[in-house]
Tab-separated table of C-alpha atoms and ligand atoms in Angstrom:
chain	number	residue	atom	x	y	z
A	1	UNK	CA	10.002	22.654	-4.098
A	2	UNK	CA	7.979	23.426	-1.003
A	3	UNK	CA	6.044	26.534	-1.114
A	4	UNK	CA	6.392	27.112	2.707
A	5	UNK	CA	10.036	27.599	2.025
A	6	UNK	CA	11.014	29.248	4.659
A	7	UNK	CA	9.647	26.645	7.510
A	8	UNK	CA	11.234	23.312	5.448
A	9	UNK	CA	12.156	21.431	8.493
A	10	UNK	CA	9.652	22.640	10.828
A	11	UNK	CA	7.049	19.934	11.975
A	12	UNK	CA	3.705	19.638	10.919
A	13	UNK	CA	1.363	19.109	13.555
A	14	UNK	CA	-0.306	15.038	13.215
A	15	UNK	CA	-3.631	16.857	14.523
A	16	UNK	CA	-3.643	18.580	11.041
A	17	UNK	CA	-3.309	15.442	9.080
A	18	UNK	CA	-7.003	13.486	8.469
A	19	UNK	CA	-7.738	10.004	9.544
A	20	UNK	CA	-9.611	7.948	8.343
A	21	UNK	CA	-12.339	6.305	10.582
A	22	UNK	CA	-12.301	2.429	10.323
A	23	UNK	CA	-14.845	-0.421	10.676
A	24	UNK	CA	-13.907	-0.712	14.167
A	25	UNK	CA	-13.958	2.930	14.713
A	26	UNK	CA	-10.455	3.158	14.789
A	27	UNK	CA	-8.531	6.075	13.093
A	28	UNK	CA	-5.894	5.600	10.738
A	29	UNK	CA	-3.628	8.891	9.624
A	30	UNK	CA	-4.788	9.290	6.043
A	31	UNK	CA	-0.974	9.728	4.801
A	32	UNK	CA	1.473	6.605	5.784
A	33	UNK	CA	4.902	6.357	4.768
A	34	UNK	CA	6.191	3.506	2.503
A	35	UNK	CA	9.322	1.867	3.521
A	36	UNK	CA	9.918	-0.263	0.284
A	37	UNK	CA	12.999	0.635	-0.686
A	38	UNK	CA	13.084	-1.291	-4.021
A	39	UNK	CA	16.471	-2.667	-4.196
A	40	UNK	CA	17.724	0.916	-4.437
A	41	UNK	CA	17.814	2.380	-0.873
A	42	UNK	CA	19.531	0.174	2.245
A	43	UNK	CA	17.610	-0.362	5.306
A	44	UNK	CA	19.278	1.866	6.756
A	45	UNK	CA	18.663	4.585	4.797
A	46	UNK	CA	14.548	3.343	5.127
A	47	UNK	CA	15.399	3.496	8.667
A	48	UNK	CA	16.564	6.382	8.803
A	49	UNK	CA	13.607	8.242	6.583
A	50	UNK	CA	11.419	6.558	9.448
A	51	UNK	CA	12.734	8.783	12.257
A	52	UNK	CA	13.042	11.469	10.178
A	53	UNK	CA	9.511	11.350	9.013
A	54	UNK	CA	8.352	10.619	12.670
A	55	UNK	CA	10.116	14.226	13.522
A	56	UNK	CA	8.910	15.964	10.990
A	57	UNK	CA	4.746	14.821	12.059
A	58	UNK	CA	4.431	11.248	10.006
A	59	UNK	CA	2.350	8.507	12.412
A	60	UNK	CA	1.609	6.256	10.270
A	61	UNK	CA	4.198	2.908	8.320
A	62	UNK	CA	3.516	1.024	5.858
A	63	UNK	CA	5.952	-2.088	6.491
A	64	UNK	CA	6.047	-5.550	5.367
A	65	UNK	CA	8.810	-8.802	5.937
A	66	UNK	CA	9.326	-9.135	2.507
A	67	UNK	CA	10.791	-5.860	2.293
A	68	UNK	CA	13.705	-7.264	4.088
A	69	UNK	CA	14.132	-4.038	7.026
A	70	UNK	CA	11.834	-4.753	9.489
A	71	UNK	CA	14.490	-5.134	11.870
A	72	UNK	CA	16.135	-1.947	11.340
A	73	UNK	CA	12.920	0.335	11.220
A	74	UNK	CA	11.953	-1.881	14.582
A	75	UNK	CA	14.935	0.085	16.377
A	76	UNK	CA	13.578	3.715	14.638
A	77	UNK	CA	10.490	2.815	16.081
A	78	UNK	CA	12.187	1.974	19.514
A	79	UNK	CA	13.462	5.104	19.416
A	80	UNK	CA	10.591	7.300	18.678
A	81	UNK	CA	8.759	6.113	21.115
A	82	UNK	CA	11.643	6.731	23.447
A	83	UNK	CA	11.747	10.399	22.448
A	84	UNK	CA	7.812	10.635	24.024
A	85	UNK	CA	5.350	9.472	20.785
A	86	UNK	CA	3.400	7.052	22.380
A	87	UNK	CA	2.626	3.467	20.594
A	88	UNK	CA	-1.025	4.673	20.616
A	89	UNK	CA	-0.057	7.097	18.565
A	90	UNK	CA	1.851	5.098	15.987
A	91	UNK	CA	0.063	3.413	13.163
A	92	UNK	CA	1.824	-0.002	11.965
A	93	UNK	CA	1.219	-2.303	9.497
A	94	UNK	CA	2.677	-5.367	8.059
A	95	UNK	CA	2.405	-7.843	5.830
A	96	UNK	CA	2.499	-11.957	5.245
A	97	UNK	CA	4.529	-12.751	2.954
A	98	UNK	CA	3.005	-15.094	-0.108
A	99	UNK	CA	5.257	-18.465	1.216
A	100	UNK	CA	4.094	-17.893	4.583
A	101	UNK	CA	-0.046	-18.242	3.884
A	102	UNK	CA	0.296	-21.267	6.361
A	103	UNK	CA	2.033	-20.394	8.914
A	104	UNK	CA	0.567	-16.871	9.860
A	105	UNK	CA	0.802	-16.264	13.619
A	106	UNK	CA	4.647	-17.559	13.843
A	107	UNK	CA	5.618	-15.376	10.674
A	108	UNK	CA	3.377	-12.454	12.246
A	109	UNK	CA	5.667	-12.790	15.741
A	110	UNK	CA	8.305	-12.598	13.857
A	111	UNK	CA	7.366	-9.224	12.274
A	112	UNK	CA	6.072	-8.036	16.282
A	113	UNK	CA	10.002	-8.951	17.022
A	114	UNK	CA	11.907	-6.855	14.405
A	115	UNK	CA	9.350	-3.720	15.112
A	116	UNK	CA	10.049	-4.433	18.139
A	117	UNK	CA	6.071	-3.831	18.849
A	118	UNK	CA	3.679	-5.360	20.907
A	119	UNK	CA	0.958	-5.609	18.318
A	120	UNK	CA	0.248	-4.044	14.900
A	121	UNK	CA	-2.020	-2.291	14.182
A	122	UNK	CA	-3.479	-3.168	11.069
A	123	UNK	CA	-1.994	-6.657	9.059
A	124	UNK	CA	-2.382	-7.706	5.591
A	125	UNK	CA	-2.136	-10.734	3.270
A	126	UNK	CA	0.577	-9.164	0.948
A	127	UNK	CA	-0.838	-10.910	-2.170
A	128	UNK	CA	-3.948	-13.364	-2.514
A	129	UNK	CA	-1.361	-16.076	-4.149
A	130	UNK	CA	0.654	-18.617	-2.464
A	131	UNK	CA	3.690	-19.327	-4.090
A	132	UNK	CA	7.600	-18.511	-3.244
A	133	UNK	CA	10.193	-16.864	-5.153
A	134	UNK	CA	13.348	-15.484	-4.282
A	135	UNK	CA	13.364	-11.739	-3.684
A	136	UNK	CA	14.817	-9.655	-6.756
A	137	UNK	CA	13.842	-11.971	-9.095
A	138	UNK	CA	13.292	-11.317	-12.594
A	139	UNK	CA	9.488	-10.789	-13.772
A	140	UNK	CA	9.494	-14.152	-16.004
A	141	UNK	CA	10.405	-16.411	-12.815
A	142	UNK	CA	8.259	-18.628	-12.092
A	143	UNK	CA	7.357	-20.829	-9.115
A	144	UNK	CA	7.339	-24.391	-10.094
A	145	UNK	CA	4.986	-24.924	-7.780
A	146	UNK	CA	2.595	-21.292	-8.034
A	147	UNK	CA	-1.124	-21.875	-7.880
A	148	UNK	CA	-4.128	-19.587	-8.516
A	149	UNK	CA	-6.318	-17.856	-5.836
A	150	UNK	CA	-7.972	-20.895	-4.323
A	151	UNK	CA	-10.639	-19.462	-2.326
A	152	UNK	CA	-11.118	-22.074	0.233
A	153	UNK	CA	-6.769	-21.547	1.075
A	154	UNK	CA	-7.254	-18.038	1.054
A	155	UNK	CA	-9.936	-18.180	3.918
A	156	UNK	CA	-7.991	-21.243	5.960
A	157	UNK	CA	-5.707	-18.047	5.821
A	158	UNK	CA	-7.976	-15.886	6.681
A	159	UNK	CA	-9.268	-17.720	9.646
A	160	UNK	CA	-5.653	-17.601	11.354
A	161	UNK	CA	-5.596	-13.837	10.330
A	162	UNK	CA	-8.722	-13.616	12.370
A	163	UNK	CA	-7.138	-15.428	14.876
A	164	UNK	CA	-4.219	-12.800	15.164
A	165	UNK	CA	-7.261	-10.422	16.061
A	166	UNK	CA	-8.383	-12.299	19.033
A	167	UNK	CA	-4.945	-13.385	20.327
A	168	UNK	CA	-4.944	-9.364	20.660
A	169	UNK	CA	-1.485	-9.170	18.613
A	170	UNK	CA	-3.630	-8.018	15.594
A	171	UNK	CA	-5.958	-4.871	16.010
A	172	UNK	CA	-6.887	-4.609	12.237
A	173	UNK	CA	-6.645	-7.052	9.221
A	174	UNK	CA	-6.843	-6.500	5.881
A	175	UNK	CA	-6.368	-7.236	2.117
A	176	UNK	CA	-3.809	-6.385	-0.962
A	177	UNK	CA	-3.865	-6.769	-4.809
A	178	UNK	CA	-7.447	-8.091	-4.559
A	179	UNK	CA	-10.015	-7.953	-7.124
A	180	UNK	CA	-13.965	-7.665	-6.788
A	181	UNK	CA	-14.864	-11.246	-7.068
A	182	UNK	CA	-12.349	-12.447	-4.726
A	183	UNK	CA	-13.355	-9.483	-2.589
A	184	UNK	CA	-16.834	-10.822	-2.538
A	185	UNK	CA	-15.823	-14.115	-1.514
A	186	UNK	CA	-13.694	-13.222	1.465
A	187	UNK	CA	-16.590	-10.508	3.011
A	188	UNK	CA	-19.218	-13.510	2.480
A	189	UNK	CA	-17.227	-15.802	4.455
A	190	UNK	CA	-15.352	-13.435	6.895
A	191	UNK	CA	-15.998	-13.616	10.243
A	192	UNK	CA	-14.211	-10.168	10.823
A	193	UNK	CA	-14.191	-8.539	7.763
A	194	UNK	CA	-11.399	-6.285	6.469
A	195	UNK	CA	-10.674	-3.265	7.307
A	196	UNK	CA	-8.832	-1.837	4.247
A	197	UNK	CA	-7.729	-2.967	1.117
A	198	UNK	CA	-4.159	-2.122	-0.146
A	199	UNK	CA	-3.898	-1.461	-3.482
A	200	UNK	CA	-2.274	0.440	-6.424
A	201	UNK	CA	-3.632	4.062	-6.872
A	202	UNK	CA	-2.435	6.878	-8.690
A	203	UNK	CA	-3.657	9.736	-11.188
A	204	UNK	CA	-2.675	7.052	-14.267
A	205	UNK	CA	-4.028	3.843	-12.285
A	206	UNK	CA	-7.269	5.056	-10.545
A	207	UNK	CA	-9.322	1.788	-10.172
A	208	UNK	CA	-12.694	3.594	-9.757
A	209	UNK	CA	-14.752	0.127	-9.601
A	210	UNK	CA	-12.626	-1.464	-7.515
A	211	UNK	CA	-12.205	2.026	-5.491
A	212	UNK	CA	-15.354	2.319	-5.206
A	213	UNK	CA	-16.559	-1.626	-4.241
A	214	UNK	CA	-13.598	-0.884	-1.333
A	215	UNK	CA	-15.529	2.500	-0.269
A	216	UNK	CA	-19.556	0.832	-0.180
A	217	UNK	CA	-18.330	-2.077	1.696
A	218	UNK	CA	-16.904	-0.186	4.809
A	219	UNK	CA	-13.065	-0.942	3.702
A	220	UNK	CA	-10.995	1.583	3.350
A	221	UNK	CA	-8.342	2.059	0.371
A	222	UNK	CA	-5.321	2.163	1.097
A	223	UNK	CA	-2.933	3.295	-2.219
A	224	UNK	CA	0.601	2.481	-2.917
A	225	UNK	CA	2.723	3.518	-5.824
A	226	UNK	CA	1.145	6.549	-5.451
A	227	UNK	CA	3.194	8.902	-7.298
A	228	UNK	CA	3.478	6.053	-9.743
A	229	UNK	CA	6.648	4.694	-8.116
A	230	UNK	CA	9.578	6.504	-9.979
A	231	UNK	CA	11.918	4.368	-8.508
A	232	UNK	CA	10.920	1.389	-9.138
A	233	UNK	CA	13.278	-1.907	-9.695
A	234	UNK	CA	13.728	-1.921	-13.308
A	235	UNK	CA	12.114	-5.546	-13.484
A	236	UNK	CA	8.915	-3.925	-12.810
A	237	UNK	CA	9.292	-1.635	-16.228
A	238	UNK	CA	7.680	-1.981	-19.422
A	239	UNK	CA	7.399	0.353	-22.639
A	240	UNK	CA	3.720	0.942	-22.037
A	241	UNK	CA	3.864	2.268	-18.521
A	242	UNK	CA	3.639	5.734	-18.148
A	243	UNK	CA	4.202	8.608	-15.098
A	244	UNK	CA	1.823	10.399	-13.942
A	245	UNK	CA	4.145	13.162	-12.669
A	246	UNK	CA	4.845	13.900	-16.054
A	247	UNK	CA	1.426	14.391	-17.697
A	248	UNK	CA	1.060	17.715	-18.409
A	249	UNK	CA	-2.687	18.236	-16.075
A	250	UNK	CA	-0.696	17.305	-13.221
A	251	UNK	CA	2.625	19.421	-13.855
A	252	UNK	CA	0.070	22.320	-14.573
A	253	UNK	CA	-1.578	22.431	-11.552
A	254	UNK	CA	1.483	21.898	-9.683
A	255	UNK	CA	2.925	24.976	-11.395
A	256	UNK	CA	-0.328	26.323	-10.234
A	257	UNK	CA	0.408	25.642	-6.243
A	258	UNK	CA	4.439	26.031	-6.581
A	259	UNK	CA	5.066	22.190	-5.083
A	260	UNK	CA	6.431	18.974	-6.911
A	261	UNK	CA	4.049	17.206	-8.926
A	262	UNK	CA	4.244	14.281	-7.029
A	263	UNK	CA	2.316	16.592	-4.577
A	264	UNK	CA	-0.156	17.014	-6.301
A	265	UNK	CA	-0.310	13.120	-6.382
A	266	UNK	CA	-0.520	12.905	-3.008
A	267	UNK	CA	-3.259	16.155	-2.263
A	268	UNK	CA	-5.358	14.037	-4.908
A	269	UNK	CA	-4.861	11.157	-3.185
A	270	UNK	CA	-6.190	12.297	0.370
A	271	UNK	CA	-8.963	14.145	-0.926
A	272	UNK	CA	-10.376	11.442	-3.308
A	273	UNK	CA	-10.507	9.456	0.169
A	274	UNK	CA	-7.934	7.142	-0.254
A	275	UNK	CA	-4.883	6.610	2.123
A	276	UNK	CA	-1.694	7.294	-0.017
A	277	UNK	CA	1.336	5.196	1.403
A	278	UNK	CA	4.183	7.651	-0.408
A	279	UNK	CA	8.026	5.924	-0.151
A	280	UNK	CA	10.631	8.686	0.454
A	281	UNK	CA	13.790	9.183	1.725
A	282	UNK	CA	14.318	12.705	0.907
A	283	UNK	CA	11.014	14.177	0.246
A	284	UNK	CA	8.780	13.137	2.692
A	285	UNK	CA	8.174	16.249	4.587
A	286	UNK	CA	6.982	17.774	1.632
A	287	UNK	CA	4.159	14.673	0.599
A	288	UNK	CA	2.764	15.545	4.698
A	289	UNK	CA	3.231	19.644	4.486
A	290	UNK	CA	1.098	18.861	1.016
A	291	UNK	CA	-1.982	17.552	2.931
A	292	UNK	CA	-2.136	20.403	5.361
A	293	UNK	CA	-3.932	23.592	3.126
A	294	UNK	CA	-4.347	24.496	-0.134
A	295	UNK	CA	-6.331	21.990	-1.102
A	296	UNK	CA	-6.677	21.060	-5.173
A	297	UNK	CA	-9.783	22.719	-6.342
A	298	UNK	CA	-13.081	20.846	-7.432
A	299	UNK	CA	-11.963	21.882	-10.903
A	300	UNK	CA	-8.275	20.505	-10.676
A	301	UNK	CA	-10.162	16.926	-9.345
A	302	UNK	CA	-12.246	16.890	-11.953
A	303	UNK	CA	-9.030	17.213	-14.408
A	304	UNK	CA	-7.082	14.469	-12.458
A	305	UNK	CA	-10.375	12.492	-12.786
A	306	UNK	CA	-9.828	12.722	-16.655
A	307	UNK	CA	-6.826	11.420	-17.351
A	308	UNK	CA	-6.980	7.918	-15.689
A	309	UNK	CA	-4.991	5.782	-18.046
A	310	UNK	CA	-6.004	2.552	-16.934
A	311	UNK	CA	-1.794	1.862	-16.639
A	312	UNK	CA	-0.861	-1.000	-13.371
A	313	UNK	CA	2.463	-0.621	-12.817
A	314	UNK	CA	2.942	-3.455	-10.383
A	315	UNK	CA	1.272	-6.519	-12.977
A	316	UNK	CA	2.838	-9.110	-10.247
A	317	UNK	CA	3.863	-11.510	-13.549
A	318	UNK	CA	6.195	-13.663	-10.622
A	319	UNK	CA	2.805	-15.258	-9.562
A	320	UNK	CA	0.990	-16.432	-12.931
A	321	UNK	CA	0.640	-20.286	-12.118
A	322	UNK	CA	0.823	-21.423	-15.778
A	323	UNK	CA	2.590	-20.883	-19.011
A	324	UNK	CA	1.669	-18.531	-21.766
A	325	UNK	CA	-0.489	-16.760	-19.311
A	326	UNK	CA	-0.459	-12.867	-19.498
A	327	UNK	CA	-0.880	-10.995	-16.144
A	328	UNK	CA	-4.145	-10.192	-16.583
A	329	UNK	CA	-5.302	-13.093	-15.736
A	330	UNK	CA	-4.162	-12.212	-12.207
A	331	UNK	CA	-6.453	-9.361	-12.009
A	332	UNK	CA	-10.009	-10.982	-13.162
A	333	UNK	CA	-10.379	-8.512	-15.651
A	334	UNK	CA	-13.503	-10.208	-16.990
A	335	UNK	CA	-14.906	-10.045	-13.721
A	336	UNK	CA	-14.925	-13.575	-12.580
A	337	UNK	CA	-11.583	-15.292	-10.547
A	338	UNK	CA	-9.663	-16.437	-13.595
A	339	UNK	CA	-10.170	-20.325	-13.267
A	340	UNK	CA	-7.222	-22.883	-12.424
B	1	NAP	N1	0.819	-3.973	-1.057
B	1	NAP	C1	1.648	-4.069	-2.061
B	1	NAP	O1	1.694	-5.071	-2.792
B	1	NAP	C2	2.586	-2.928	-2.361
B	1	NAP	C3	3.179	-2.850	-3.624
B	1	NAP	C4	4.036	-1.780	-3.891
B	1	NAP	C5	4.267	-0.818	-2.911
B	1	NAP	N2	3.689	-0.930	-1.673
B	1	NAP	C6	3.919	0.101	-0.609
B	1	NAP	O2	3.661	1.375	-1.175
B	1	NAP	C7	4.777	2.234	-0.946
B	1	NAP	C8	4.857	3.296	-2.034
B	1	NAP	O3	5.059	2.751	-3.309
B	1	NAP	P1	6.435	2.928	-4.091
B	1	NAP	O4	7.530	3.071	-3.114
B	1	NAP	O5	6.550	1.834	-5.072
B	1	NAP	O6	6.228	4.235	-4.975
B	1	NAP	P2	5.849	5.781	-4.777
B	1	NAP	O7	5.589	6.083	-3.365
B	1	NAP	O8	4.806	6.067	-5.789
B	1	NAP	O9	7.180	6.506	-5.276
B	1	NAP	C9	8.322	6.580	-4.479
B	1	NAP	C10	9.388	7.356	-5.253
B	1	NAP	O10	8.956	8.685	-5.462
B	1	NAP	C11	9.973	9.609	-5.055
B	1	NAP	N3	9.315	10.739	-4.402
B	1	NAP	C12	8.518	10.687	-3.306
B	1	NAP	N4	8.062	11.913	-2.983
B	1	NAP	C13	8.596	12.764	-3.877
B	1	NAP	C14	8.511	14.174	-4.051
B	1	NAP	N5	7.753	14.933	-3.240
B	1	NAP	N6	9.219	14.729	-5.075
B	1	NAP	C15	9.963	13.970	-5.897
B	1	NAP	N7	10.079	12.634	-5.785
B	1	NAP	C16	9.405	12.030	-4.782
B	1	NAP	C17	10.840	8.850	-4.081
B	1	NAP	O11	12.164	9.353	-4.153
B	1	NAP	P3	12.886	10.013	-2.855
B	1	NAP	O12	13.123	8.886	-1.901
B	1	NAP	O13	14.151	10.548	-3.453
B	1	NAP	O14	11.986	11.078	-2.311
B	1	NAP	C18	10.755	7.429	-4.606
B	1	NAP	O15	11.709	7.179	-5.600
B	1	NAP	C19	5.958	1.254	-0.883
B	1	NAP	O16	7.109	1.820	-0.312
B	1	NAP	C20	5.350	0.148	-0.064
B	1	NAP	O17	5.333	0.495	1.321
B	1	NAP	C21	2.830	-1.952	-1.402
């Protein structure tokens, strides 16, 4: 339910959305859209949600290879910049796929060919392990030959990521599922540091160390699953997640403002300074129209503050590199880069 309901399709002006101000100065829409459309939606219906989300005031898209629709959300991006958005308007991003950690510029042209872009604007390592598995797989798959994070990989990596940056097809790099330590690693040895680092954020999965160890060290978080992805593949279930548009602070205050709790989600989102990458095919106007005005009150983000549940969604089991391992050891919980 949108509360402006008589002005549903109308546009929201980009002007009105925030941006976030980058390393590099740069400024990156603080709202992207997510085009992962986990095994449930077709590329073309992603592709589809892209142009309709460009219409409706959306500049920013959150892509990635291994999300298998690159191609078909390069021609929606073809054709909104044929309807008069510029490219320096647009904000891209993409990702390198885990089996591709050596062989980053090729795997990145290939991305620059399905947008059908000259360069991105901001490009991540998907995940800090190398290892392959077949897309759809189920969560107890393993890779027979998955390894830890190696840190000295991870920056040979790094170094051709950097590369992408001066070869001018790259104008931002950046990180995803990272932890601290590893964190500390790559900004020690960095030669251009990065500029964001995605990772899962929502009311139930808040992250304030690691949110916080982002914010001090110029980065800027960006937060996916951040209505605590409802539609999930079912491989990423278990009985101890939980939804965070269903606890009862969050459907209270959006009774309070008359919108969807996975609004509120979203308004929490932006104004805790992250940048929330919502998915949507059929409610994306209203995740924009919720960052534009009534704001959530310092009281209702002191609420949402409260009930952080400590619950990942996304625990990335595919890439634990050894038997009997649970999939915390992929998230140095202890601190320290669980060892080989
Ligand atoms: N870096 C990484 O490793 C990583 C991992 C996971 C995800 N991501 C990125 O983050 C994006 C977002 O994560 P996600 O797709 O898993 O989950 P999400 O954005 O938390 O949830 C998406 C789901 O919420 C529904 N929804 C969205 N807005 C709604 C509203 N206003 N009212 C009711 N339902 C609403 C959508 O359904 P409708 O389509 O029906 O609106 C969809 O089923 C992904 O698409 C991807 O781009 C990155």
């Amino acid at each position: 339910m949108d509360k402006a309901s008589g002005d549903e399709l109308a546009p929201i002006d980009p002007a009105a959305i925030s941006q976030r101000k980058l390393f590099t100065g740069a400024a990156m829409p603080a709202v992207g859209l997510g085009t992962f459309g986990s095994d449930r939606v077709t590329p073309a219906q992603v592709a589809e949600a892209v142009k309709g989300a460009a219409a409706v005031g959306y500049r920013h898209f959150d892509c990635a290879s291994v999300y298998g629709n690159e191609a078909e959300i390069g021609a929606s991006l073809e054709a909104i910049q044929a309807g008069g958005i510029k490219r320096e308007e647009l904000w891209v991003t993409s990702k390198l796929w885990n089996d591709k950690h050596n062989d980053v510029i090729a795997t990145c042209r290939k991305s620059l060919a399905s947008l059908r872009l000259q360069y991105l604007d901001l490009y991540l390592v998907h995940w800090p392990f190398p290892n392959f598995h077949p897309p759809g797989c189920n969560v107890t798959a393993r890779s027979a030959d998955a390894k830890p994070y190696i840190h000295e990989d991870y920056m040979k990596t790094w170094r051709k990521m950097e590369e992408l940056v001066n070869l001018g097809l790259v104008r931002h790099i950046g990180t995803s599922n990272m932890t601290i330590p590893k964190l500390k690693l790559v900004l020690r040895d960095a030669r251009i540091k990065p500029a964001v680092n995605e990772m899962e954020l929502h009311p139930h999965f808040q992250q304030p160390e690691l949110f916080n160890f982002v914010m001090e060290n110029g980065m800027q978080p960006i937060g996916y699953c951040p209505i605590g992805s409802p539609g999930r593949p079912e491989r990423d279930r278990t009985a101890e997640d939980t939804a965070p548009t269903q606890d009862p602070v969050i459907v209270e205050i959006a009774r309070r403002h008359g919108i969807h709790p996975a609004v509120v989600c979203i308004k929490w989102a932006v104004q805790r300074g992250q940048t929330p990458i919502p998915f949507s095919i059929h409610n994306y106007r209203a995740n924009l129209a919720g960052v534009v005005g009534d704001p959530l009150t310092d009281e209702e983000m002191r609420e949402i503050a409260a009930i952080d549940r400590n619950c990942r969604l996304i625990k990335g089991q595919v890439f634990l590199w050894k038997d009997g391992q649970s999939w915390e050891a992929l998230w140095d919980v202890d601190g320290e880069i669980t060892p080989p």
